[in-house]
Amino acid sequence: MKDDLSIRKIQELFYELKVGDVMMKDVITVSSNMQMMELRAILRDNRISGTPVVDDGRLVGIISIEDFINWLAGGQQENRIAGKMNREVKTLYEDEPLVQAISIIEKFGYGRIPVINRRQKSLTGVITKGDIIEGLLKKMEVDYQEEEIHRYRASHFFEDIIADKTTLIFQYFMKGCDAMRNHDVDAVQNGGRVASRIRKTLRRLGIHPTVIRRTCIAIYEAEMNIILYAGAGEITVSIHKDEVNVKVKDSGPGIENIEEAMSPGFSTAPDWVRELGFGAGMGLINIRNCAQTFSIASEKGQGTVLNFGIPIGAA
Amino acid sequence: MKIKELIEKLKLKVRCGGSQLDREIARGYASDLMSDVMAHSREGDIWITLQVHLNIVAVACMTGIAAIVLINNREPEKETLEKAEAEGVPLLVSELPAFELIGRLYSLGIPGISEDAE
């Protein structure tokens, strides 16, 4: 069963990794005007068995050690590479998946395939079987290490604690500055501190990067709302086994019409706030889009309470 | 394409994050609105903006943006620079206006977010 899983993982990598990820970028090339005699030294010195032929930045053919041997055997007719190279070159684009490279190598038996940039049509690299194997091994090693770190840290916390239910809670208290009313440009510009601290904490806990990203984008938006609109606020993050839950409570003026506040583009922010790139009426929507559960409760003069949850298994 | 290749091709000035320039750029996104960038940008993007305040670094960290390019020779504020250096976010400055810079990035092969082959 475990064997099946790892085979499937490699097959996924064939599709996930791109030719450009594993190809050799520093390519030795020759020009079609070059003498066949010179080719021998180039192949030998660079320990390669073939090389693309490039004229004025364009790929015009490919020449291999086999062509060189045939040339020797054939009595050294035709001294320039142009006469001996293979002009029917099979190429790959940088952004094609590895599986494409493998199928071409298998089908045609080529040792190396030149790689072309899709937009500029210029030669950007060469890919060989060796590059593919090396690329896969590197990727598997990196993935494995990341997985190990995640597993160690996360399990360390939740599995070592003996309880029916474990929840880790951390809180952040914000001395809101009512920036909007006080025209506090500095406070607006310096926002994002809580989100940044939470991001670091979640990282240390080994939470999956996608979950961290979604959580912190939502918290950042909530934090900016506190800075802009509220006198003070409090952000509480609870880590459960399967969910990150966030509660954001402020003592601001409250929202008169929640439906209106939740509609895209609705904002009460003045021009100076908008000029800094805030107050565009997208904050609450961003939060809702990042979260799986979302609720908002507010009353005019009573402050606002936001509650949202991001599933940990969702990544 | 790597960040350092873009710097060379577009004559961008590096203000900080010099050790992170080997990162590969996935896609490009341009916006001056923080929420908009948060909603649309992803890991590895290059972000073109005219905003120079501290929050651009926070937004880049949350989304995993690989580099920020400031247009029209706009220089980052001191706090922005310090924070970006601490977080390892490259801040680059271009003398070009947004339209021209984005045009050149695009013609160099940096795709937009709608072309992403996810």
Short mmCIF file of C-alpha atoms in Angstrom, two decimals:
data_model
loop_
_atom_site.label_atom_id
_atom_site.label_comp_id
_atom_site.label_asym_id
_atom_site.label_seq_id
_atom_site.Cartn_x
_atom_site.Cartn_y
_atom_site.Cartn_z
CA MET A 1 0.00 0.00 0.00
CA LYS A 2 2.79 2.37 0.91
CA ASP A 3 4.58 1.49 -2.34
CA ASP A 4 1.49 2.38 -4.32
CA LEU A 5 1.40 5.76 -2.65
CA SER A 6 4.97 6.65 -3.43
CA ILE A 7 4.57 5.61 -7.06
CA ARG A 8 1.54 7.83 -7.34
CA LYS A 9 3.54 10.68 -5.81
CA ILE A 10 6.25 10.34 -8.49
CA GLN A 11 3.62 10.26 -11.21
CA GLU A 12 2.18 13.47 -9.82
CA LEU A 13 5.62 15.03 -9.93
CA PHE A 14 5.91 14.15 -13.63
CA TYR A 15 3.00 16.50 -14.17
CA GLU A 16 3.84 19.06 -11.50
CA LEU A 17 7.47 19.68 -12.43
CA LYS A 18 8.09 21.66 -15.60
CA VAL A 19 10.84 21.09 -18.13
CA GLY A 20 12.24 24.51 -17.17
CA ASP A 21 12.56 23.42 -13.51
CA VAL A 22 15.00 20.61 -14.16
CA MET A 23 16.69 21.48 -17.45
CA MET A 24 20.34 22.40 -17.71
CA LYS A 25 20.49 26.16 -18.24
CA ASP A 26 24.11 26.78 -19.05
CA VAL A 27 24.12 25.16 -22.44
CA ILE A 28 27.20 24.73 -24.57
CA THR A 29 26.24 25.42 -28.16
CA VAL A 30 28.08 25.38 -31.48
CA SER A 31 27.41 27.23 -34.72
CA SER A 32 26.72 25.47 -38.00
CA ASN A 33 29.81 27.08 -39.51
CA MET A 34 32.12 25.36 -37.08
CA GLN A 35 34.47 22.62 -38.30
CA MET A 36 33.71 19.02 -37.32
CA MET A 37 37.26 18.71 -36.00
CA GLU A 38 36.58 21.41 -33.38
CA LEU A 39 33.47 19.59 -32.21
CA ARG A 40 35.50 16.74 -30.77
CA ALA A 41 37.34 19.01 -28.34
CA ILE A 42 34.13 20.75 -27.26
CA LEU A 43 32.34 17.48 -26.54
CA ARG A 44 35.36 16.05 -24.75
CA ASP A 45 36.17 19.12 -22.64
CA ASN A 46 32.58 19.52 -21.49
CA ARG A 47 31.98 15.80 -21.10
CA ILE A 48 28.84 15.87 -23.18
CA SER A 49 27.71 13.55 -25.93
CA GLY A 50 25.92 16.09 -28.07
CA THR A 51 25.05 19.76 -28.36
CA PRO A 52 22.49 22.09 -30.00
CA VAL A 53 23.56 24.05 -33.07
CA VAL A 54 22.59 27.72 -32.83
CA ASP A 55 22.95 30.45 -35.46
CA ASP A 56 22.09 34.05 -34.49
CA GLY A 57 20.25 32.91 -31.37
CA ARG A 58 18.05 30.48 -33.32
CA LEU A 59 18.21 26.73 -32.95
CA VAL A 60 19.01 25.21 -36.35
CA GLY A 61 19.98 21.64 -35.49
CA ILE A 62 21.58 19.24 -33.07
CA ILE A 63 24.82 17.30 -33.37
CA SER A 64 25.98 14.31 -31.33
CA ILE A 65 29.07 12.21 -30.82
CA GLU A 66 27.41 9.58 -33.00
CA ASP A 67 27.33 12.03 -35.91
CA PHE A 68 31.00 12.68 -35.26
CA ILE A 69 31.86 8.96 -35.36
CA ASN A 70 29.86 8.52 -38.56
CA TRP A 71 31.73 11.44 -40.03
CA LEU A 72 35.07 9.82 -39.17
CA ALA A 73 33.93 6.45 -40.52
CA GLY A 74 32.61 8.05 -43.67
CA GLY A 75 36.04 9.37 -44.57
CA GLN A 76 35.57 12.87 -43.20
CA GLN A 77 33.53 14.19 -46.10
CA GLU A 78 31.99 17.62 -45.53
CA ASN A 79 33.95 19.45 -42.90
CA ARG A 80 31.37 21.81 -41.43
CA ILE A 81 28.82 20.93 -38.77
CA ALA A 82 26.08 22.23 -41.06
CA GLY A 83 26.53 19.22 -43.33
CA LYS A 84 26.38 16.60 -40.58
CA MET A 85 23.95 17.89 -38.00
CA ASN A 86 20.41 16.67 -37.59
CA ARG A 87 18.04 19.42 -38.71
CA GLU A 88 14.81 17.73 -37.66
CA VAL A 89 15.09 18.70 -34.01
CA LYS A 90 12.43 17.73 -31.54
CA THR A 91 12.11 20.54 -28.99
CA LEU A 92 10.25 21.18 -25.76
CA TYR A 93 8.89 24.36 -24.22
CA GLU A 94 10.05 25.40 -20.74
CA ASP A 95 6.51 25.30 -19.38
CA GLU A 96 5.69 21.77 -20.55
CA PRO A 97 5.43 19.11 -17.84
CA LEU A 98 8.18 16.54 -17.40
CA VAL A 99 5.87 13.82 -18.61
CA GLN A 100 6.10 15.35 -22.09
CA ALA A 101 9.90 15.20 -22.03
CA ILE A 102 9.83 11.59 -20.87
CA SER A 103 7.45 10.51 -23.61
CA ILE A 104 9.57 12.16 -26.32
CA ILE A 105 12.77 10.60 -24.99
CA GLU A 106 11.07 7.21 -24.89
CA LYS A 107 9.49 7.51 -28.33
CA PHE A 108 12.47 8.80 -30.27
CA GLY A 109 15.34 7.57 -28.16
CA TYR A 110 17.02 10.99 -28.06
CA GLY A 111 19.64 11.57 -25.40
CA ARG A 112 19.02 15.30 -25.15
CA ILE A 113 16.23 17.64 -26.12
CA PRO A 114 16.69 21.40 -26.61
CA VAL A 115 14.29 23.58 -24.60
CA ILE A 116 12.73 26.71 -26.09
CA ASN A 117 11.06 29.72 -24.47
CA ARG A 118 7.46 29.74 -25.68
CA ARG A 119 7.28 33.48 -26.22
CA GLN A 120 10.69 34.37 -27.52
CA LYS A 121 11.35 31.10 -29.34
CA SER A 122 14.95 31.24 -28.15
CA LEU A 123 16.98 28.31 -26.80
CA THR A 124 17.02 28.46 -23.01
CA GLY A 125 18.30 25.03 -22.04
CA VAL A 126 18.73 21.34 -22.70
CA ILE A 127 17.12 18.43 -20.92
CA THR A 128 18.52 14.89 -20.59
CA LYS A 129 17.39 11.76 -18.77
CA GLY A 130 19.95 12.61 -16.11
CA ASP A 131 18.43 16.06 -15.56
CA ILE A 132 14.99 14.51 -15.16
CA ILE A 133 16.15 11.98 -12.59
CA GLU A 134 18.15 14.58 -10.68
CA GLY A 135 15.21 17.03 -10.72
CA LEU A 136 12.81 14.39 -9.42
CA LEU A 137 15.16 13.32 -6.66
CA LYS A 138 15.75 16.90 -5.52
CA LYS A 139 12.04 17.67 -5.49
CA MET A 140 11.27 14.49 -3.56
CA GLU A 141 13.94 15.28 -1.01
CA VAL A 142 12.67 18.84 -0.49
CA ASP A 143 9.05 17.66 -0.24
CA TYR A 144 10.03 14.92 2.17
CA GLN A 145 11.94 17.30 4.44
CA GLU A 146 9.10 19.81 4.48
CA GLU A 147 6.63 17.10 5.30
CA GLU A 148 8.81 15.80 8.11
CA ILE A 149 9.14 19.26 9.65
CA HIS A 150 5.40 19.83 9.47
CA ARG A 151 4.61 16.46 10.91
CA TYR A 152 7.10 16.83 13.71
CA ARG A 153 6.06 20.27 14.84
CA ALA A 154 2.31 19.91 14.55
CA SER A 155 2.12 16.44 16.02
CA HIS A 156 4.53 17.46 18.74
CA PHE A 157 1.98 19.87 20.02
CA PHE A 158 -1.29 18.11 19.66
CA GLU A 159 -0.31 14.50 20.09
CA ASP A 160 1.83 14.90 23.18
CA ILE A 161 -0.95 16.50 25.14
CA ILE A 162 -3.23 13.98 26.80
CA ALA A 163 -6.73 15.36 26.76
CA ASP A 164 -10.12 14.79 25.19
CA LYS A 165 -9.83 18.03 23.32
CA THR A 166 -6.84 20.31 22.88
CA THR A 167 -7.08 23.93 21.86
CA LEU A 168 -4.26 26.40 21.69
CA ILE A 169 -5.28 30.01 22.17
CA PHE A 170 -3.31 33.20 21.69
CA GLN A 171 -4.54 36.74 21.96
CA TYR A 172 -3.47 40.12 20.66
CA PHE A 173 -4.65 43.39 22.15
CA MET A 174 -4.77 46.45 19.99
CA LYS A 175 -4.75 49.94 21.32
CA GLY A 176 -6.92 51.12 18.44
CA CYS A 177 -6.28 54.69 17.49
CA ASP A 178 -9.46 55.57 15.67
CA ALA A 179 -7.21 56.56 12.79
CA MET A 180 -10.00 57.68 10.54
CA ARG A 181 -11.38 60.23 12.96
CA ASN A 182 -7.96 61.38 14.14
CA HIS A 183 -6.52 61.54 10.64
CA ASP A 184 -3.67 59.33 11.82
CA VAL A 185 -1.73 58.57 8.65
CA ASP A 186 1.12 56.89 10.54
CA ALA A 187 -1.17 54.42 12.25
CA VAL A 188 -2.69 53.35 8.94
CA GLN A 189 0.69 53.00 7.30
CA ASN A 190 2.03 50.95 10.18
CA GLY A 191 -0.82 48.45 10.17
CA GLY A 192 -0.36 44.73 9.73
CA ARG A 193 1.73 44.15 12.83
CA VAL A 194 -0.65 41.70 14.46
CA ALA A 195 -1.10 39.71 11.25
CA SER A 196 2.66 39.56 10.91
CA ARG A 197 3.14 38.28 14.47
CA ILE A 198 0.42 35.68 13.99
CA ARG A 199 2.03 34.54 10.75
CA LYS A 200 5.30 33.89 12.55
CA THR A 201 3.56 32.02 15.34
CA LEU A 202 1.59 29.80 12.96
CA ARG A 203 4.78 29.04 11.06
CA ARG A 204 6.50 27.88 14.22
CA LEU A 205 3.58 25.59 14.90
CA GLY A 206 4.09 24.00 11.50
CA ILE A 207 0.66 24.91 10.14
CA HIS A 208 0.43 24.38 6.39
CA PRO A 209 1.50 27.48 4.38
CA THR A 210 -1.83 27.71 2.53
CA VAL A 211 -3.73 27.76 5.83
CA ILE A 212 -1.34 30.40 7.18
CA ARG A 213 -1.83 32.52 4.08
CA ARG A 214 -5.61 32.44 4.26
CA THR A 215 -5.66 33.05 8.00
CA CYS A 216 -3.28 35.98 7.86
CA ILE A 217 -4.91 37.71 4.90
CA ALA A 218 -8.21 37.60 6.81
CA ILE A 219 -6.57 38.82 10.02
CA TYR A 220 -4.77 41.60 8.20
CA GLU A 221 -8.05 42.92 6.83
CA ALA A 222 -9.66 42.71 10.28
CA GLU A 223 -6.67 44.43 11.85
CA MET A 224 -6.87 47.30 9.38
CA ASN A 225 -10.56 47.70 10.19
CA ILE A 226 -9.73 48.05 13.88
CA ILE A 227 -7.02 50.60 13.16
CA LEU A 228 -9.23 52.61 10.85
CA TYR A 229 -12.55 52.56 12.63
CA ALA A 230 -12.22 51.48 16.23
CA GLY A 231 -10.94 52.85 19.50
CA ALA A 232 -9.52 49.49 20.54
CA GLY A 233 -9.74 45.82 19.67
CA GLU A 234 -8.77 42.30 20.48
CA ILE A 235 -7.87 39.40 18.18
CA THR A 236 -8.10 35.86 19.51
CA VAL A 237 -6.74 32.93 17.53
CA SER A 238 -7.64 29.38 18.60
CA ILE A 239 -5.91 26.44 17.01
CA HIS A 240 -7.99 23.30 17.09
CA LYS A 241 -6.97 19.95 15.69
CA ASP A 242 -8.80 20.60 12.43
CA GLU A 243 -9.44 24.35 12.33
CA VAL A 244 -7.96 27.76 13.01
CA ASN A 245 -10.64 29.91 14.56
CA VAL A 246 -10.33 33.69 14.79
CA LYS A 247 -12.41 36.08 16.83
CA VAL A 248 -12.01 39.80 16.29
CA LYS A 249 -13.73 42.10 18.73
CA ASP A 250 -13.61 45.88 18.66
CA SER A 251 -15.09 48.74 20.63
CA GLY A 252 -15.68 50.84 17.55
CA PRO A 253 -18.85 52.63 16.48
CA GLY A 254 -20.47 49.43 15.21
CA ILE A 255 -21.98 48.79 11.81
CA GLU A 256 -25.41 50.20 11.17
CA ASN A 257 -26.30 48.05 8.20
CA ILE A 258 -24.30 44.82 7.96
CA GLU A 259 -25.72 43.86 4.60
CA GLU A 260 -24.59 47.17 3.16
CA ALA A 261 -21.13 46.82 4.75
CA MET A 262 -20.77 43.38 3.19
CA SER A 263 -21.53 44.54 -0.34
CA PRO A 264 -18.45 44.89 -2.57
CA GLY A 265 -17.17 48.44 -2.85
CA PHE A 266 -19.19 49.87 0.03
CA SER A 267 -16.95 52.06 2.17
CA THR A 268 -17.18 55.01 4.48
CA ALA A 269 -13.47 55.80 4.20
CA PRO A 270 -12.40 59.34 3.34
CA ASP A 271 -10.16 60.18 0.38
CA TRP A 272 -6.89 60.30 2.33
CA VAL A 273 -7.37 56.69 3.45
CA ARG A 274 -8.21 55.59 -0.11
CA GLU A 275 -5.09 57.27 -1.42
CA LEU A 276 -3.02 55.00 0.81
CA GLY A 277 -4.67 52.03 -0.82
CA PHE A 278 -7.20 51.20 1.90
CA GLY A 279 -10.90 51.61 2.48
CA ALA A 280 -11.96 50.23 -0.88
CA GLY A 281 -14.85 48.24 0.52
CA MET A 282 -13.24 44.86 -0.03
CA GLY A 283 -11.99 43.98 3.44
CA LEU A 284 -14.93 42.05 4.85
CA ILE A 285 -15.39 40.25 1.52
CA ASN A 286 -11.76 39.20 1.49
CA ILE A 287 -12.17 37.82 5.00
CA ARG A 288 -15.27 35.87 4.02
CA ASN A 289 -13.52 34.49 0.92
CA CYS A 290 -10.55 33.28 2.94
CA ALA A 291 -12.64 31.55 5.57
CA GLN A 292 -14.94 28.55 5.58
CA THR A 293 -17.16 29.82 8.35
CA PHE A 294 -17.86 33.50 8.79
CA SER A 295 -20.15 35.50 11.02
CA ILE A 296 -20.43 39.12 11.96
CA ALA A 297 -22.41 40.72 14.75
CA SER A 298 -22.64 44.42 15.34
CA GLU A 299 -24.86 47.10 16.69
CA LYS A 300 -24.50 50.81 16.37
CA GLY A 301 -22.55 52.14 19.32
CA GLN A 302 -21.75 48.64 20.61
CA GLY A 303 -18.74 47.60 18.56
CA THR A 304 -18.35 44.68 16.20
CA VAL A 305 -17.54 40.99 16.64
CA LEU A 306 -16.20 38.97 13.74
CA ASN A 307 -15.80 35.21 13.86
CA PHE A 308 -14.23 33.11 11.18
CA GLY A 309 -12.70 29.68 10.77
CA ILE A 310 -10.16 28.23 8.36
CA PRO A 311 -10.01 24.44 8.13
CA ILE A 312 -6.53 23.00 8.67
CA GLY A 313 -7.15 19.99 6.48
CA ALA A 314 -8.17 22.17 3.54
CA ALA A 315 -4.68 22.61 2.15
CA MET B 1 12.52 34.14 -15.00
CA LYS B 2 14.61 34.99 -11.97
CA ILE B 3 14.32 38.35 -10.21
CA LYS B 4 17.94 39.18 -10.94
CA GLU B 5 17.43 38.66 -14.68
CA LEU B 6 14.55 41.13 -14.59
CA ILE B 7 16.66 43.64 -12.69
CA GLU B 8 19.28 43.47 -15.39
CA LYS B 9 16.89 43.60 -18.33
CA LEU B 10 14.74 46.44 -16.98
CA LYS B 11 17.50 48.36 -15.19
CA LEU B 12 15.71 48.17 -11.86
CA LYS B 13 17.40 49.61 -8.79
CA VAL B 14 17.66 47.23 -5.84
CA ARG B 15 16.80 48.95 -2.56
CA CYS B 16 16.86 45.85 -0.36
CA GLY B 17 16.44 42.09 -0.29
CA GLY B 18 19.56 41.54 -2.37
CA SER B 19 19.98 38.00 -1.08
CA GLN B 20 16.59 36.88 -2.44
CA LEU B 21 17.15 37.69 -6.09
CA ASP B 22 17.53 34.09 -7.21
CA ARG B 23 13.83 33.50 -6.73
CA GLU B 24 11.83 32.60 -9.80
CA ILE B 25 8.95 34.94 -10.75
CA ALA B 26 5.70 33.10 -11.29
CA ARG B 27 3.34 35.83 -12.46
CA GLY B 28 2.83 39.57 -12.31
CA TYR B 29 0.15 41.69 -10.62
CA ALA B 30 -0.32 45.44 -10.56
CA SER B 31 -2.49 47.32 -8.09
CA ASP B 32 -2.30 50.14 -5.56
CA LEU B 33 -5.06 48.79 -3.41
CA MET B 34 -3.99 46.56 -0.52
CA SER B 35 -7.17 44.47 -0.32
CA ASP B 36 -7.10 43.91 -4.06
CA VAL B 37 -3.56 42.58 -3.94
CA MET B 38 -4.41 40.37 -0.97
CA ALA B 39 -7.35 38.95 -2.86
CA HIS B 40 -5.57 38.23 -6.13
CA SER B 41 -1.86 37.80 -5.60
CA ARG B 42 -0.16 34.50 -4.83
CA GLU B 43 3.15 32.96 -3.92
CA GLY B 44 5.96 34.01 -6.25
CA ASP B 45 4.24 36.96 -7.95
CA ILE B 46 5.97 40.21 -8.77
CA TRP B 47 3.89 43.22 -7.64
CA ILE B 48 3.93 46.60 -9.36
CA THR B 49 2.69 49.51 -7.25
CA LEU B 50 3.13 53.20 -6.48
CA GLN B 51 2.51 52.75 -2.76
CA VAL B 52 5.69 53.15 -0.70
CA HIS B 53 4.45 52.79 2.88
CA LEU B 54 5.16 50.00 5.34
CA ASN B 55 2.02 48.05 4.53
CA ILE B 56 3.27 46.90 1.15
CA VAL B 57 5.79 44.72 2.97
CA ALA B 58 3.07 43.25 5.19
CA VAL B 59 0.94 42.49 2.15
CA ALA B 60 3.90 40.89 0.37
CA CYS B 61 4.63 38.70 3.39
CA MET B 62 1.03 37.54 3.76
CA THR B 63 0.66 36.60 0.11
CA GLY B 64 4.17 35.31 -0.51
CA ILE B 65 4.92 37.91 -3.17
CA ALA B 66 8.48 37.42 -4.45
CA ALA B 67 9.34 41.07 -5.15
CA ILE B 68 7.80 44.56 -5.14
CA VAL B 69 8.57 47.05 -7.90
CA LEU B 70 7.92 50.74 -7.19
CA ILE B 71 7.20 52.78 -10.30
CA ASN B 72 8.09 56.32 -11.38
CA ASN B 73 11.29 56.37 -9.35
CA ARG B 74 9.30 56.36 -6.13
CA GLU B 75 11.54 55.57 -3.18
CA PRO B 76 10.38 53.38 -0.25
CA GLU B 77 9.95 55.08 3.12
CA LYS B 78 12.64 54.38 5.71
CA GLU B 79 10.44 52.06 7.81
CA THR B 80 9.36 50.22 4.67
CA LEU B 81 12.97 49.61 3.76
CA GLU B 82 13.91 48.35 7.22
CA LYS B 83 10.94 46.00 7.42
CA ALA B 84 11.50 44.67 3.90
CA GLU B 85 15.14 43.98 4.68
CA ALA B 86 14.18 42.16 7.88
CA GLU B 87 11.55 40.06 6.10
CA GLY B 88 13.71 39.40 3.05
CA VAL B 89 11.36 41.00 0.55
CA PRO B 90 13.19 42.55 -2.42
CA LEU B 91 12.18 46.18 -3.04
CA LEU B 92 13.01 47.35 -6.55
CA VAL B 93 12.61 50.79 -8.10
CA SER B 94 11.88 51.51 -11.76
CA GLU B 95 12.09 54.87 -13.45
CA LEU B 96 9.25 53.86 -15.76
CA PRO B 97 5.56 54.64 -15.24
CA ALA B 98 3.34 51.63 -14.50
CA PHE B 99 2.00 51.17 -18.03
CA GLU B 100 5.41 50.97 -19.64
CA LEU B 101 6.99 48.84 -16.95
CA ILE B 102 4.17 46.31 -17.06
CA GLY B 103 4.31 46.21 -20.86
CA ARG B 104 7.97 45.34 -20.74
CA LEU B 105 7.53 42.73 -18.04
CA TYR B 106 4.83 41.12 -20.13
CA SER B 107 6.90 41.07 -23.27
CA LEU B 108 9.71 39.43 -21.31
CA GLY B 109 7.37 36.53 -20.71
CA ILE B 110 5.97 37.21 -17.21
CA PRO B 111 2.34 36.09 -17.42
CA GLY B 112 -0.63 37.67 -15.68
CA ILE B 113 -2.75 35.93 -13.08
CA SER B 114 -5.47 34.96 -15.57
CA GLU B 115 -2.97 33.04 -17.68
CA ASP B 116 -1.84 30.89 -14.82
CA ALA B 117 -1.87 27.27 -15.86
CA GLU B 118 -3.16 26.02 -12.52
#
